[in-house]
Coordinates of C-alpha atoms in Angstrom, one line a residue:
M1295 CA 122.8 -25.0 14.5
S1296 CA 123.4 -24.7 10.8
K1297 CA 120.0 -26.2 10.1
Q1298 CA 118.5 -23.6 12.5
W1299 CA 120.0 -20.8 10.4
M1300 CA 119.1 -22.4 7.1
S1301 CA 115.5 -22.4 8.2
L1302 CA 115.7 -18.7 8.7
V1303 CA 117.4 -18.2 5.3
G1304 CA 114.5 -20.2 3.8
A1305 CA 112.0 -17.9 5.6
L1306 CA 113.8 -14.8 4.2
W1307 CA 113.5 -16.2 0.7
L1308 CA 109.9 -17.1 1.2
Q1309 CA 109.0 -13.6 2.5
S1310 CA 110.8 -12.0 -0.5
M1311 CA 108.0 -13.5 -2.6
A1312 CA 105.2 -13.3 -0.1
G1313 CA 104.2 -9.7 -0.8
T1314 CA 102.8 -10.2 -4.3
N1315 CA 99.9 -7.9 -3.5
T1316 CA 102.2 -5.0 -2.9
N1317 CA 102.9 -4.6 -6.6
F1318 CA 99.1 -4.2 -7.4
P1319 CA 99.5 -0.4 -7.9
A1320 CA 102.1 -1.0 -10.7
Y1321 CA 99.4 -2.5 -12.9
S1322 CA 96.1 -1.5 -11.4
S1323 CA 95.5 1.3 -13.9
Q1324 CA 96.0 -1.2 -16.8
I1325 CA 93.6 -3.7 -15.1
K1326 CA 91.0 -0.9 -14.8
K1327 CA 91.2 -0.3 -18.5
L1328 CA 91.4 -3.9 -19.6
L1329 CA 88.4 -4.9 -17.5
S1330 CA 86.6 -1.6 -18.2
I1331 CA 85.7 -1.1 -14.6
S1332 CA 85.1 2.0 -12.4
Q1333 CA 87.5 3.4 -9.8
V1334 CA 85.2 2.0 -7.0
Q1335 CA 85.3 -1.5 -8.6
L1336 CA 89.1 -1.3 -8.8
N1337 CA 89.3 -0.3 -5.2
N1338 CA 87.1 -3.3 -4.3
L1339 CA 89.7 -5.5 -6.0
A1340 CA 92.4 -4.1 -3.7
F1341 CA 90.0 -4.7 -0.8
A1342 CA 89.5 -8.3 -2.0
S1343 CA 93.2 -8.9 -1.7
D1344 CA 93.2 -7.6 1.9
A1345 CA 90.0 -9.4 2.7
G1346 CA 91.8 -12.7 2.1
K1347 CA 93.4 -12.1 5.5
L1348 CA 90.0 -12.7 7.1
L1349 CA 90.4 -16.4 6.4
G1350 CA 94.1 -16.5 7.3
W1351 CA 93.3 -18.6 10.4
F1352 CA 92.8 -21.6 8.1
A1353 CA 96.5 -21.6 7.6
G1354 CA 97.1 -21.6 11.4
I1355 CA 94.8 -24.6 11.9
A1356 CA 96.5 -26.4 9.0
S1357 CA 99.9 -25.8 10.5
N1358 CA 98.8 -27.7 13.6
Y1359 CA 98.1 -30.9 11.7
L1360 CA 100.1 -30.8 8.5
P1361 CA 103.9 -30.6 7.9
L1362 CA 105.1 -27.1 7.2
W1363 CA 106.3 -27.9 3.7
L1364 CA 102.7 -29.0 2.8
V1365 CA 101.2 -25.9 4.3
L1366 CA 103.6 -23.9 2.2
L1367 CA 102.8 -25.7 -1.0
I1368 CA 99.0 -25.3 -0.4
G1369 CA 99.4 -21.5 0.0
S1370 CA 101.6 -21.3 -3.1
I1371 CA 99.1 -23.3 -5.2
L1372 CA 96.2 -21.0 -4.0
G1373 CA 98.3 -18.1 -5.3
L1374 CA 99.0 -19.9 -8.6
I1375 CA 95.2 -20.3 -9.1
G1376 CA 94.3 -16.8 -7.9
Y1377 CA 96.7 -14.9 -10.1
G1378 CA 97.1 -17.5 -12.8
V1379 CA 93.5 -17.7 -13.9
Q1380 CA 93.4 -13.9 -14.0
Y1381 CA 96.5 -14.0 -16.3
L1382 CA 94.8 -16.5 -18.6
F1383 CA 91.8 -14.3 -18.7
L1384 CA 93.7 -11.2 -19.7
T1385 CA 95.6 -13.2 -22.4
N1386 CA 92.3 -14.5 -23.8
H1387 CA 93.0 -18.1 -22.9
I1388 CA 89.9 -18.1 -20.7
H1389 CA 86.7 -16.3 -21.7
S1390 CA 83.6 -14.9 -20.1
L1391 CA 84.9 -14.3 -16.5
S1392 CA 82.7 -11.8 -14.7
Y1393 CA 83.9 -9.0 -12.4
W1394 CA 82.9 -11.1 -9.4
H1395 CA 85.0 -14.0 -10.7
I1396 CA 88.0 -11.7 -10.7
F1397 CA 87.0 -10.4 -7.3
S1398 CA 86.9 -14.0 -5.9
L1399 CA 90.2 -14.9 -7.5
T1400 CA 91.9 -11.8 -6.0
F1401 CA 90.5 -12.8 -2.6
L1402 CA 92.0 -16.3 -3.1
A1403 CA 95.4 -14.8 -4.0
G1404 CA 95.3 -12.6 -1.0
N1405 CA 94.6 -15.6 1.3
S1406 CA 97.5 -17.5 -0.2
I1407 CA 99.9 -14.9 1.3
C1408 CA 98.6 -15.8 4.8
W1409 CA 99.8 -19.4 4.3
I1410 CA 103.3 -18.4 3.4
N1411 CA 103.5 -15.9 6.2
T1412 CA 102.2 -18.5 8.7
V1413 CA 105.0 -20.9 7.8
S1414 CA 107.6 -18.1 8.0
Y1415 CA 106.4 -17.0 11.4
I1416 CA 106.4 -20.5 12.8
V1417 CA 109.9 -21.2 11.6
S1418 CA 111.2 -17.9 12.9
I1419 CA 109.5 -18.2 16.3
Q1420 CA 110.0 -21.9 17.0
N1421 CA 113.6 -22.2 15.9
F1422 CA 114.8 -19.0 17.6
P1423 CA 112.9 -19.0 21.0
L1424 CA 115.1 -16.4 22.6
D1425 CA 115.3 -14.1 19.6
R1426 CA 111.7 -14.3 18.3
Q1427 CA 111.3 -10.5 17.7
V1428 CA 114.6 -10.3 15.9
S1429 CA 114.1 -13.3 13.7
V1430 CA 110.5 -12.4 12.8
G1431 CA 111.5 -8.8 12.1
L1432 CA 114.3 -10.0 9.8
S1433 CA 112.1 -12.3 7.8
T1434 CA 109.1 -10.0 7.5
S1435 CA 111.3 -7.1 6.3
Y1436 CA 111.9 -9.1 3.1
V1437 CA 108.2 -9.0 2.3
S1438 CA 108.7 -5.4 1.1
L1439 CA 111.2 -6.6 -1.5
S1440 CA 108.6 -8.5 -3.5
A1441 CA 107.4 -5.5 -5.5
K1442 CA 111.0 -4.4 -6.1
I1443 CA 112.1 -7.9 -7.3
I1444 CA 109.1 -8.4 -9.6
T1445 CA 109.4 -4.9 -11.0
D1446 CA 113.0 -5.5 -11.9
I1447 CA 112.1 -8.8 -13.7
V1448 CA 109.4 -7.0 -15.6
D1449 CA 111.9 -4.3 -16.7
V1450 CA 114.5 -6.9 -17.7
V1451 CA 112.1 -8.8 -20.1
N1452 CA 111.5 -5.5 -21.9
V1453 CA 107.8 -5.3 -21.6
F1454 CA 106.9 -1.7 -22.3
T1455 CA 103.2 -1.5 -23.3
P1456 CA 101.0 -1.0 -20.2
S1457 CA 98.7 -4.0 -21.0
E1458 CA 101.6 -6.4 -21.5
R1459 CA 103.2 -5.2 -18.2
A1460 CA 100.0 -5.9 -16.4
K1461 CA 99.8 -9.4 -17.8
T1462 CA 103.5 -10.0 -16.9
Y1463 CA 103.0 -8.9 -13.3
L1464 CA 100.1 -11.4 -12.9
L1465 CA 102.2 -14.2 -14.5
L1466 CA 105.1 -13.6 -12.1
N1467 CA 102.8 -13.2 -9.1
S1468 CA 101.4 -16.7 -9.9
V1469 CA 104.6 -18.7 -10.6
L1470 CA 107.4 -17.1 -8.5
P1471 CA 106.0 -17.9 -5.0
L1472 CA 105.5 -21.6 -6.1
F1473 CA 109.0 -21.7 -7.6
F1474 CA 110.5 -20.4 -4.3
A1475 CA 108.3 -22.7 -2.2
I1476 CA 109.6 -25.7 -4.0
I1477 CA 113.2 -24.6 -3.5
V1478 CA 112.7 -23.8 0.1
A1479 CA 110.4 -26.6 1.2
P1480 CA 113.3 -29.0 2.2
L1481 CA 114.7 -26.2 4.5
I1482 CA 111.4 -25.3 6.2
R1483 CA 111.1 -27.4 9.4
E1484 CA 111.2 -26.9 13.1
T1485 CA 114.5 -27.9 14.6
K1486 CA 115.5 -28.9 18.1
V1487 CA 117.4 -26.0 19.6
E1488 CA 119.1 -25.2 22.9
K1489 CA 117.1 -22.4 24.5
S1490 CA 120.2 -21.4 26.4
R1491 CA 121.9 -20.1 23.3
K1492 CA 122.0 -16.5 22.3
L1493 CA 122.9 -16.2 18.6
S1494 CA 124.4 -12.7 18.7
D1495 CA 127.2 -13.2 16.1
G1496 CA 124.9 -14.7 13.5
F1497 CA 122.3 -12.0 13.9
R1498 CA 124.9 -9.3 13.7
V1499 CA 126.0 -10.7 10.3
M1500 CA 122.3 -11.0 9.2
F1501 CA 121.6 -7.4 10.1
V1502 CA 124.6 -6.2 8.1
I1503 CA 123.5 -8.2 5.1
T1504 CA 119.9 -7.1 5.4
L1505 CA 120.8 -3.4 5.8
A1506 CA 123.0 -3.7 2.7
T1507 CA 120.2 -5.3 0.8
G1508 CA 117.8 -2.6 1.7
T1509 CA 120.3 0.1 0.8
Y1510 CA 120.8 -1.4 -2.6
A1511 CA 117.1 -1.7 -3.1
V1512 CA 116.5 2.0 -2.3
F1513 CA 119.5 3.0 -4.5
T1514 CA 118.2 1.1 -7.5
S1515 CA 114.7 2.5 -7.0
M1516 CA 115.6 6.1 -7.6
G1517 CA 114.3 6.3 -11.2
S1518 CA 115.8 7.0 -14.6
A1519 CA 119.0 8.6 -13.3
I1520 CA 120.0 5.4 -11.7
S1521 CA 118.8 3.2 -14.6
K1522 CA 121.3 4.9 -16.9
L1523 CA 124.1 4.0 -14.5
L1524 CA 122.8 0.5 -13.7
P1525 CA 120.9 -1.3 -16.4
S1526 CA 117.9 -3.4 -15.4
L1527 CA 119.6 -6.7 -15.9
L1528 CA 122.6 -5.7 -13.6
S1529 CA 120.1 -4.3 -11.1
L1530 CA 118.3 -7.7 -10.9
M1531 CA 121.5 -9.7 -10.8
G1532 CA 122.7 -7.5 -7.9
M1533 CA 119.4 -8.1 -6.0
G1534 CA 119.9 -11.9 -6.6
I1535 CA 123.4 -11.8 -5.1
F1536 CA 122.1 -9.9 -2.0
L1537 CA 119.3 -12.5 -1.6
L1538 CA 122.0 -15.3 -1.6
L1539 CA 124.3 -13.6 0.9
P1540 CA 122.3 -14.7 4.1
I1541 CA 123.4 -18.3 3.3
L1542 CA 126.9 -17.3 4.5
V1543 CA 125.6 -17.5 8.1
P1544 CA 124.6 -21.2 8.0
L1545 CA 127.7 -22.0 6.0
S1546 CA 129.9 -20.5 8.6
E1547 CA 128.1 -22.4 11.3
R1548 CA 128.5 -25.6 9.3
I1549 CA 132.2 -25.0 9.1
K1550 CA 132.4 -24.4 12.9
E1551 CA 130.5 -27.6 13.5
H1552 CA 132.9 -29.5 11.2
W1553 CA 136.0 -28.2 12.9
H1554 CA 134.8 -28.2 16.5
G1555 CA 132.2 -30.9 16.5
K1556 CA 129.9 -28.6 18.5
C1557 CA 128.5 -25.0 18.3
W1558 CA 130.5 -22.7 20.6
I1559 CA 129.3 -19.4 21.9
R1560 CA 131.8 -16.8 23.1
R1561 CA 130.8 -14.9 26.2
D1562 CA 132.8 -12.6 28.5
P1563 CA 136.5 -13.6 28.3
R1564 CA 135.9 -17.3 27.9
I1565 CA 134.1 -19.8 25.7
C1566 CA 131.0 -21.5 26.9
D1567 CA 129.5 -24.7 25.7
L1568 CA 126.3 -25.7 27.4
S1569 CA 125.2 -28.3 24.8
N1570 CA 126.2 -31.3 27.0
L1571 CA 125.1 -29.6 30.3
E1572 CA 121.7 -30.7 31.5
E1573 CA 119.3 -27.8 32.2
E1574 CA 118.6 -28.8 35.8
I1575 CA 122.3 -28.8 36.8
R1576 CA 123.3 -25.5 35.4
T1577 CA 124.2 -23.0 38.0
P1578 CA 122.9 -19.4 37.9
Q1579 CA 126.4 -18.1 37.3
E1580 CA 126.9 -20.4 34.4
E1581 CA 123.7 -19.2 32.8
I1582 CA 124.5 -15.5 33.3
N1583 CA 128.0 -15.9 31.9
C1584 CA 126.8 -17.8 28.9
G1585 CA 123.9 -15.4 28.1
V1586 CA 121.0 -17.6 29.0
K1587 CA 117.8 -15.6 29.5
E1588 CA 114.1 -16.3 30.0
D1589 CA 111.6 -15.4 27.3
N1590 CA 110.4 -12.4 29.4
D1591 CA 113.9 -11.0 29.3
V1592 CA 114.1 -10.7 25.6
G1593 CA 111.0 -8.5 25.0
F1594 CA 108.2 -11.0 25.5
A1595 CA 106.9 -9.9 28.8
V1596 CA 103.1 -9.7 28.8
M1597 CA 100.6 -7.7 30.7
E1598 CA 98.1 -10.6 31.0
E1599 CA 97.1 -13.8 29.2
I1600 CA 93.6 -13.2 27.9
G1601 CA 91.4 -14.7 25.2
A1602 CA 89.6 -13.1 22.3
K1603 CA 86.3 -12.5 24.1
K1604 CA 87.9 -10.8 27.1
M1605 CA 90.3 -8.8 24.8
L1606 CA 87.3 -7.3 22.9
M1607 CA 86.0 -5.9 26.2
R1608 CA 89.3 -4.0 26.9
L1609 CA 89.7 -0.3 26.2
D1610 CA 93.4 -1.0 25.4
F1611 CA 92.3 -3.3 22.5
W1612 CA 90.1 -0.6 20.9
L1613 CA 92.8 2.0 21.3
Y1614 CA 95.3 -0.3 19.7
F1615 CA 92.7 -1.3 17.0
F1616 CA 92.1 2.2 15.9
V1617 CA 95.8 3.2 16.1
Y1618 CA 96.5 0.4 13.6
L1619 CA 93.5 1.4 11.5
F1620 CA 94.5 5.0 11.3
G1621 CA 98.2 4.1 10.8
A1622 CA 99.4 1.0 9.0
T1623 CA 96.1 0.3 7.3
L1624 CA 95.8 3.9 6.1
G1625 CA 99.3 3.6 4.7
L1626 CA 98.4 0.3 2.9
V1627 CA 95.3 2.0 1.4
Y1628 CA 97.5 4.8 0.1
L1629 CA 99.9 2.3 -1.5
N1630 CA 97.1 0.4 -3.1
N1631 CA 95.9 3.6 -4.7
L1632 CA 99.4 4.7 -5.7
G1633 CA 98.9 3.9 -9.4
Q1634 CA 95.8 6.1 -9.7
I1635 CA 97.4 8.9 -7.6
A1636 CA 100.4 9.0 -9.8
D1637 CA 98.2 9.0 -13.0
T1638 CA 96.2 12.0 -11.8
R1639 CA 99.4 14.0 -11.1
G1640 CA 100.8 13.2 -14.5
C1641 CA 103.6 11.0 -13.1
T1642 CA 104.4 8.2 -15.5
A1643 CA 107.0 6.5 -13.3
T1644 CA 104.5 4.4 -11.3
S1645 CA 106.8 1.3 -11.3
S1646 CA 109.6 3.4 -9.7
L1647 CA 107.2 4.7 -7.0
V1648 CA 106.0 1.2 -6.2
S1649 CA 109.7 0.0 -6.1
L1650 CA 110.5 3.0 -3.9
S1651 CA 107.7 2.3 -1.4
S1652 CA 108.7 -1.4 -1.4
S1653 CA 112.3 -0.6 -0.6
F1654 CA 111.5 1.9 2.2
G1655 CA 108.9 -0.5 3.6
F1656 CA 111.7 -3.0 3.8
F1657 CA 113.7 -0.6 6.2
G1658 CA 110.5 0.2 8.1
R1659 CA 109.9 -3.5 8.9
L1660 CA 113.5 -4.1 9.8
L1661 CA 114.3 -1.1 12.0
P1662 CA 112.1 -1.9 15.0
S1663 CA 113.8 -5.3 15.3
L1664 CA 117.2 -3.7 15.0
F1665 CA 116.4 -1.2 17.8
D1666 CA 114.8 -4.0 19.9
Y1667 CA 118.0 -6.0 19.5
L1668 CA 120.3 -3.1 20.5
F1669 CA 118.2 -1.2 23.0
S1670 CA 115.4 -3.3 24.4
R1671 CA 116.9 -3.4 27.9
S1672 CA 117.9 0.2 28.0
K1673 CA 116.1 2.3 30.6
H1674 CA 116.0 5.0 28.0
A1675 CA 114.1 2.9 25.5
I1676 CA 110.5 4.0 24.8
S1677 CA 107.5 1.8 24.9
R1678 CA 106.0 0.2 21.7
P1679 CA 102.9 2.4 21.8
A1680 CA 105.1 5.5 22.0
T1681 CA 107.2 4.2 19.2
I1682 CA 104.1 3.8 17.1
A1683 CA 103.1 7.4 18.0
V1684 CA 106.5 8.7 17.0
T1685 CA 106.2 6.8 13.7
L1686 CA 102.7 8.1 12.9
A1687 CA 103.8 11.8 13.3
P1688 CA 105.9 12.0 10.1
M1689 CA 103.3 9.9 8.3
T1690 CA 100.7 12.6 9.1
G1691 CA 103.0 15.2 7.6
A1692 CA 103.5 13.0 4.5
F1693 CA 99.7 13.0 3.8
F1694 CA 99.6 16.8 4.0
L1695 CA 102.8 17.1 1.9
L1696 CA 100.9 15.4 -0.8
L1697 CA 98.8 18.5 -1.2
N1698 CA 101.9 19.9 -2.9
S1699 CA 101.7 19.2 -6.7
S1700 CA 105.4 18.6 -7.3
H1701 CA 106.7 15.2 -8.2
I1702 CA 109.4 15.4 -5.5
A1703 CA 106.6 15.8 -2.9
L1704 CA 105.0 12.6 -4.2
Y1705 CA 108.3 10.7 -4.0
I1706 CA 109.2 12.0 -0.5
S1707 CA 105.7 11.3 0.8
T1708 CA 105.6 7.8 -0.7
A1709 CA 109.0 6.9 0.9
I1710 CA 107.8 8.2 4.3
I1711 CA 104.5 6.4 4.2
G1712 CA 106.3 3.2 3.1
I1713 CA 108.8 3.2 5.9
C1714 CA 106.2 4.1 8.6
T1715 CA 103.7 1.5 7.4
G1716 CA 106.3 -1.2 7.4
A1717 CA 107.5 -0.2 10.9
I1718 CA 104.0 -0.3 12.5
T1719 CA 103.3 -3.6 10.8
S1720 CA 106.5 -5.1 12.4
I1721 CA 105.9 -3.5 15.8
S1722 CA 102.4 -4.9 16.0
V1723 CA 103.5 -8.5 16.3
S1724 CA 105.2 -7.8 19.6
Q1725 CA 102.6 -5.2 20.7
T1726 CA 99.8 -7.8 20.5
T1727 CA 101.9 -10.3 22.5
E1728 CA 102.7 -7.8 25.2
L1729 CA 99.2 -6.4 25.6
F1730 CA 97.2 -9.7 25.4
G1731 CA 99.7 -12.5 25.9
T1732 CA 101.3 -15.3 23.9
K1733 CA 98.8 -18.1 24.6
N1734 CA 96.1 -16.9 22.3
F1735 CA 98.3 -14.8 20.0
G1736 CA 97.1 -16.4 16.7
V1737 CA 93.5 -15.6 17.3
N1738 CA 94.1 -12.2 19.0
H1739 CA 96.4 -10.9 16.3
N1740 CA 94.1 -12.0 13.5
I1741 CA 91.3 -10.0 15.2
V1742 CA 93.6 -7.0 15.3
V1743 CA 94.6 -7.1 11.7
A1744 CA 91.0 -7.6 10.7
N1745 CA 91.0 -3.8 10.6
I1746 CA 93.1 -4.0 7.3
P1747 CA 90.2 -5.2 5.1
I1748 CA 87.8 -3.0 7.0
G1749 CA 90.0 0.1 6.4
S1750 CA 90.8 -0.9 2.9
F1751 CA 87.1 -1.0 2.1
L1752 CA 86.1 2.2 4.0
F1753 CA 89.0 4.5 3.2
G1754 CA 89.5 3.1 -0.3
D1755 CA 85.9 3.5 -1.3
L1756 CA 85.9 7.0 0.2
A1757 CA 88.8 7.9 -2.1
A1758 CA 87.2 6.2 -5.1
M1759 CA 83.9 8.1 -4.6
L1760 CA 85.7 11.4 -4.3
Y1761 CA 87.7 10.6 -7.3
R1762 CA 84.5 9.7 -9.3
R1763 CA 82.8 12.9 -8.2
Q1764 CA 85.7 15.0 -9.4
G1765 CA 85.8 13.0 -12.7
N1766 CA 82.1 13.5 -13.3
S1767 CA 82.4 17.2 -12.7
S1768 CA 85.2 17.5 -15.3
S1769 CA 84.9 17.3 -19.0
S1770 CA 86.0 13.7 -19.1
S1771 CA 83.5 11.5 -20.8
D1772 CA 84.7 8.3 -19.1
G1773 CA 84.6 9.6 -15.6
S1774 CA 88.4 9.6 -15.2
C1775 CA 90.0 12.4 -13.3
L1776 CA 93.2 14.3 -13.8
G1777 CA 94.8 17.0 -11.6
M1778 CA 95.4 17.6 -7.9
K1779 CA 91.7 18.0 -7.2
C1780 CA 91.2 14.2 -7.7
F1781 CA 92.7 13.3 -4.3
Q1782 CA 93.1 16.6 -2.6
T1783 CA 90.2 16.1 -0.2
T1784 CA 91.2 12.5 0.3
F1785 CA 94.7 13.5 1.4
S1786 CA 93.3 16.0 3.9
I1787 CA 91.0 13.4 5.4
W1788 CA 93.7 10.8 5.6
G1789 CA 96.1 13.3 7.2
F1790 CA 93.5 14.2 9.9
L1791 CA 92.8 10.5 10.6
C1792 CA 96.5 9.8 10.9
F1793 CA 96.9 12.6 13.3
L1794 CA 94.0 11.1 15.3
G1795 CA 95.9 7.8 15.3
T1796 CA 98.9 9.6 16.7
C1797 CA 96.9 11.0 19.6
L1798 CA 95.4 7.6 20.4
A1799 CA 98.8 6.0 20.4
F1800 CA 100.0 8.5 23.0
I1801 CA 96.9 7.7 25.1
L1802 CA 97.7 4.0 24.9
H1803 CA 101.3 4.8 25.8
T1804 CA 100.1 6.6 28.9
R1805 CA 97.9 3.7 29.9
T1806 CA 100.7 1.2 29.6
K1807 CA 103.6 3.3 30.8
K1808 CA 103.8 1.5 34.2
F1809 CA 104.0 -1.9 32.5
Y1810 CA 106.8 -0.9 30.2
R1811 CA 108.7 0.9 33.0
H1812 CA 108.5 -2.4 34.9
I1813 CA 109.9 -4.6 32.1
R1814 CA 112.8 -2.2 31.6
G1815 CA 113.7 -2.4 35.2
G1816 CA 112.5 1.0 36.2
N1817 CA 110.6 2.0 39.3

């Protein structure tokens, strides 16, 4: 079982470097100046990173034929090329790259993330068949730490000029995922596991460590006041220690295996060991006492197994598609534009804002799995569509709060949007499975998340055009815009769309209420 846990630890480390695109707002303003491009062109670079997901299914196909460590290295090398060539261009080691070359490289870098995520998902799902949602939720939560970790490293190396910071971000984005992939590659493998085992003790420890990591990340993202108490180097060292802590779980399991020769699971007042008991001779009472459950009993009940073509003809799919589009995707568009939003409001602490959104996004991704672990079988638990609706409500308020010009409103709204976006992203994995089945999950979910590049293009370009209009109407000769007017109309539109997404989520909840009442054991 220690190998099983080590694979999850490896997935956590991988995911902590899989969100390189989340730190784009920290250097996007500098990229705009260095490349002398417009706001619309800059938004299209953010879109290119999201559009890389459109070819994410290549990673899924590769994982069916290639060993996982090779899939992982391929993805990391794609990222090395995508970000690395841009770094060489900005440092004048490569000359005469056009804007469309940069666009293609950004697309390639965005696609590389899909390969890393695919490996992490497969390891989490295959090695923890009875705790899929919990293991996937734990690993994906670490994606939101990527921007925080890389920002801490940039601060430690004392890069202060905006242009040099942009170059350093691109260098770290290119080499860190490959570095982590090489370290983790020996741990990333599918292991033979007993499906009868519930790993409650290990997951409890993992949740404690993960919550402590997120709390530390938020605490050290609070800006200059905290930086005086905790220098950048100590902050980075602390994050490194928290990333190492999950290894305590497989080490403890290894010690148990050494002393007992087997992995024992405590249930009720006695100790059960089903490792030598054949599946076909277990009695129902033995399985109940030892916590054995079928997949459907751990949150993977499904309404119906359907393929992509049939799914596209369902009203539930389109409700779900637009709920995601007006929710998580809208949040991602906001975070992609965070650098420009901060500049227009005269806020110079863009790195702190990115780190803050990253840290709260971490909690957002983790909390649904924690609630699922604790309350999934409770009759008082609400359905996933209702959970999304409840999550979208404060996000709607956050967009309208941005109409306030104070910096505190910017920080509060960024934190809310970060946690809500992360939560919806995490919930969507189980939501797709429950609505359309597990058999065609890979294809179905890729169709659902295709709304991300669509929304990134539509909502991002809308914001860019409104920004340019305000810049052209001002006295600025270069078309740049300063002041609340730059994004005021955009925030109002985004707030209305988010409210519309909330209403659609409640409609989806109404349509699926009977199904969720059934799997909770209601009438």
